[in-house]
mmCIF file of C-alpha atoms in Angstrom:
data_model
loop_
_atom_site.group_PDB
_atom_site.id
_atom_site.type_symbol
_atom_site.label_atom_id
_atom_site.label_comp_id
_atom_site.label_asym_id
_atom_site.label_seq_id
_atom_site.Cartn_x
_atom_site.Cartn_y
_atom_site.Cartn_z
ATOM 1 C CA UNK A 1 91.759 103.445 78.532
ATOM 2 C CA UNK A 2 91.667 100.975 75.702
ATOM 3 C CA UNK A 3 95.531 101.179 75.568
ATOM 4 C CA UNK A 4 95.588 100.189 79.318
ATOM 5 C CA UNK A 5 93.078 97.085 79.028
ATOM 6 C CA UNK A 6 94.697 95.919 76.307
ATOM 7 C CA UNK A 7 97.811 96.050 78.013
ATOM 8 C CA UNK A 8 96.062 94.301 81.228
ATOM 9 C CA UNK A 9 94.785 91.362 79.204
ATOM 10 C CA UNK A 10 98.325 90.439 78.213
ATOM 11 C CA UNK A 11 99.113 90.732 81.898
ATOM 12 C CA UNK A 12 96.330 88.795 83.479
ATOM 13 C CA UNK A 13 94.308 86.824 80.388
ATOM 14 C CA UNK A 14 91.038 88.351 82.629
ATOM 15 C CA UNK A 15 87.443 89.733 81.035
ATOM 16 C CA UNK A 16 86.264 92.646 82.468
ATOM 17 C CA UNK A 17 83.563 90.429 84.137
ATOM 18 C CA UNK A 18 86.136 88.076 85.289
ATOM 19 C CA UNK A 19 88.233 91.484 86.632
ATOM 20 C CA UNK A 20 85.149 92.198 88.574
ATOM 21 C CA UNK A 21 84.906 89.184 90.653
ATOM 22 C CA UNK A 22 88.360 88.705 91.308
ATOM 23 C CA UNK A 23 88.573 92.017 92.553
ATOM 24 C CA UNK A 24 85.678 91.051 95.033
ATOM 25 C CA UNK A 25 87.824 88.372 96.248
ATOM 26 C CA UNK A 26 91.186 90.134 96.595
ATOM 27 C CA UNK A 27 89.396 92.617 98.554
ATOM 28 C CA UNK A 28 87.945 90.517 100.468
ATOM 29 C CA UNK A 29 91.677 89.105 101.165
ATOM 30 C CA UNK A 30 93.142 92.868 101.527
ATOM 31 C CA UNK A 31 90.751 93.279 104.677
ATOM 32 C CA UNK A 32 92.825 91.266 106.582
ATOM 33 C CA UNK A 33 95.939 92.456 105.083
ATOM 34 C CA UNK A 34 96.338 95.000 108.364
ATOM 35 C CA UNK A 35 95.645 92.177 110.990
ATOM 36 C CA UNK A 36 98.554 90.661 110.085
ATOM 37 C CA UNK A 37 100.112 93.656 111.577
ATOM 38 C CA UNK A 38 97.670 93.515 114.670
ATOM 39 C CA UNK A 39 97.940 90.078 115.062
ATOM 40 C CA UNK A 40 102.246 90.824 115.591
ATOM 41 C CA UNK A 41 101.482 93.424 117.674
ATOM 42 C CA UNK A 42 99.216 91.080 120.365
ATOM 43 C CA UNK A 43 102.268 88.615 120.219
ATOM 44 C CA UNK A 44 104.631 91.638 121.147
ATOM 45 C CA UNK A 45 102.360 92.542 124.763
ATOM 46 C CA UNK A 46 101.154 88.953 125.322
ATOM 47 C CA UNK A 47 97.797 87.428 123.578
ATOM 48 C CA UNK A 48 95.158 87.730 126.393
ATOM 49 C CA UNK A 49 92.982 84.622 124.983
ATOM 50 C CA UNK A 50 90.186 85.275 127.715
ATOM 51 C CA UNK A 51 90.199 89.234 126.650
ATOM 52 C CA UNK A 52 91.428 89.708 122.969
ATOM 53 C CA UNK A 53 89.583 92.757 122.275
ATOM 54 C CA UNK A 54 90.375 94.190 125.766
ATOM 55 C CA UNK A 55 94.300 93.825 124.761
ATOM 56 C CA UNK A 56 94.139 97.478 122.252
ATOM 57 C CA UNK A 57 95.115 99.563 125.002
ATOM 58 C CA UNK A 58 98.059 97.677 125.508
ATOM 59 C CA UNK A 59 98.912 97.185 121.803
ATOM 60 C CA UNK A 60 101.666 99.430 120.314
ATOM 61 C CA UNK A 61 100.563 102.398 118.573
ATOM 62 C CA UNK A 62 101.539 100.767 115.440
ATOM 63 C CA UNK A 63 99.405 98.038 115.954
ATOM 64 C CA UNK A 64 96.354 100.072 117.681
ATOM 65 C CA UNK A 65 96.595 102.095 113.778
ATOM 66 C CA UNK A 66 96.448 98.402 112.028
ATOM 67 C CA UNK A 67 93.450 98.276 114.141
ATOM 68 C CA UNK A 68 91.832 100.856 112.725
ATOM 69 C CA UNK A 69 92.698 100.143 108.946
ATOM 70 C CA UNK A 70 91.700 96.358 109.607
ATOM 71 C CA UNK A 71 88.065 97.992 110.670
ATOM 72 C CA UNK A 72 88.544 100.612 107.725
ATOM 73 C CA UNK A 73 88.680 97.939 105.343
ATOM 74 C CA UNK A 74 85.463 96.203 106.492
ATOM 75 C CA UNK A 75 83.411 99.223 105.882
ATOM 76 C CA UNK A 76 84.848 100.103 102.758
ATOM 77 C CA UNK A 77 84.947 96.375 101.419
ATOM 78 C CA UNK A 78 80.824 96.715 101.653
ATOM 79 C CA UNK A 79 80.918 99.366 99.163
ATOM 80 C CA UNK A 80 83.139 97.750 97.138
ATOM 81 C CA UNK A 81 81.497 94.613 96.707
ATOM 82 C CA UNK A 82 78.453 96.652 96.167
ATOM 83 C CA UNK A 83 79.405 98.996 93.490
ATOM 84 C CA UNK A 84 81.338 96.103 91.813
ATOM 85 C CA UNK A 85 78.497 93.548 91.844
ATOM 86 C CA UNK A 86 76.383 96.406 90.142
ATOM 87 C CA UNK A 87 78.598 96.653 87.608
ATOM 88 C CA UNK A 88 78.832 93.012 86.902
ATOM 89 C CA UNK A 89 74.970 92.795 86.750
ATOM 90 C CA UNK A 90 73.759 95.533 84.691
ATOM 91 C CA UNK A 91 76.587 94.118 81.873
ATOM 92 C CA UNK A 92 78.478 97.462 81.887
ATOM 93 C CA UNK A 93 82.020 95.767 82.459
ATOM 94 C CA UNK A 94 84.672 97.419 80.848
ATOM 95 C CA UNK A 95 88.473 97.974 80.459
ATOM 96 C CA UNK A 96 87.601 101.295 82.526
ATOM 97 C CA UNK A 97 86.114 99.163 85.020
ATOM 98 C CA UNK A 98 89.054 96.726 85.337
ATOM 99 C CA UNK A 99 91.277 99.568 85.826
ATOM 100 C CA UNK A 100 88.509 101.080 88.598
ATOM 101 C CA UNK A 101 89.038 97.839 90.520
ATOM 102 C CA UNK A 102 92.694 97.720 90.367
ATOM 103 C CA UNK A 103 92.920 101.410 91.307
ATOM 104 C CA UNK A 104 90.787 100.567 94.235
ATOM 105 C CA UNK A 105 93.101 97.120 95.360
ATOM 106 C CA UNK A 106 96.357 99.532 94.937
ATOM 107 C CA UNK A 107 95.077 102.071 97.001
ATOM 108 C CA UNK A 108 93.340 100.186 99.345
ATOM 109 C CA UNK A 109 96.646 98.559 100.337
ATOM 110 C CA UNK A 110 98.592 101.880 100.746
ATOM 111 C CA UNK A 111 95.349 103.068 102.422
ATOM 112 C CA UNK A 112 96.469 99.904 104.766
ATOM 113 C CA UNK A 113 100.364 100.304 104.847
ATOM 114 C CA UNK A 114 100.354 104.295 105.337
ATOM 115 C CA UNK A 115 97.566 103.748 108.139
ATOM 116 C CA UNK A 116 99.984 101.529 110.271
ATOM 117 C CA UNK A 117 102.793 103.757 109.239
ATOM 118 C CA UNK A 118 101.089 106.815 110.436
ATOM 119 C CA UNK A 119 101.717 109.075 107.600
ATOM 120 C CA UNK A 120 98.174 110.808 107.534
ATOM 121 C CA UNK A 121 97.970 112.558 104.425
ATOM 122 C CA UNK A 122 98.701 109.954 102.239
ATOM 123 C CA UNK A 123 96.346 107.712 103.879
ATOM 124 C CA UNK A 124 93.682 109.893 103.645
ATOM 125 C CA UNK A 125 94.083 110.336 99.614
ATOM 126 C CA UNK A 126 94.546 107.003 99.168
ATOM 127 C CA UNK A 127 90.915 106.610 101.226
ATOM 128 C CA UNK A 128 89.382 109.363 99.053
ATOM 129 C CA UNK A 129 90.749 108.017 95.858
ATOM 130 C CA UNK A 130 89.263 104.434 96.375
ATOM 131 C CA UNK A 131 85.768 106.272 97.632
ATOM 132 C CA UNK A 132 86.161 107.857 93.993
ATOM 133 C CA UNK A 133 87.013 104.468 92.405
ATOM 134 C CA UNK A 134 83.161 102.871 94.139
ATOM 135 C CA UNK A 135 81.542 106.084 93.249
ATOM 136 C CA UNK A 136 83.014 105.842 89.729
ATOM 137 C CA UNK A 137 81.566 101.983 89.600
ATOM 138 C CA UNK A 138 78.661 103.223 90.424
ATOM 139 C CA UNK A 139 78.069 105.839 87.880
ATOM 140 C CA UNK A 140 79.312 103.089 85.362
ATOM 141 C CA UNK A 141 76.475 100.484 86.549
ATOM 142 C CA UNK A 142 73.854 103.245 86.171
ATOM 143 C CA UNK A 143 74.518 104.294 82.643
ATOM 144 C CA UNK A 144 75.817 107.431 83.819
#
């Protein structure tokens, strides 16, 4: 891992504390990454301004699945923030943990793109390898 966060620094001149926040605030950013998606797909059917929310049925399926990874990324982005903020307090930062949060930011955006693109099974390991990127934080923050 050393090799790697040397390799980041030259990259992005970031601590690993610095890493941590940023990576709060880019996922913050990636949540609405898939609206942009649902927000083209309301344009396609016709924006109902007195009934936005009552529009999904009519939304392509496409845009019903950005949907879904738009609300995906709220609940995830919770435990995120969570598990990074631990780390950032307790003073474990690392170059492990700067790669943990860019694992999570890559994955959460195919997460995103293979949601909208229906292909299942690559969603769903991108969604269990970013759960294993928060649990991972987590162990760090505890000393464990």
């Amino acid at each position: 891992m050393l090799l790697l966060g040397e390799n980041l620094e030259r990259l992005m001149p970031f601590t690993p504390p610095q890493w941590l926040l940023f990576a709060i605030a880019l996922a913050a950013f990636l949540v609405y990454v898939p609206f942009a998606a649902v927000a083209a797909g309301r344009l396609q059917v016709g924006l109902d301004y007195k009934a936005p929310r009552g529009m999904f049925d009519r939304l392509p399926d496409w845009a019903q699945r950005a949907t879904w990874a738009h609300q995906n990324a709220f609940e995830v982005f919770m435990l995120f923030a969570a598990a990074a903020l631990m780390v950032y307090v307790s003073g474990r930062s690392s170059d492990t943990t700067t790669a943990l949060v860019i694992a999570f930011l890559g994955l959460r955006l195919t997460h995103s793109v293979f949601y909208i693109l229906n292909i299942p099974t690559v969603r769903s390991l991108a969604w269990a390898a970013s759960m294993g990127c928060i649990g991972a934080l987590m162990f760090v923050s505890l000393g464990l």
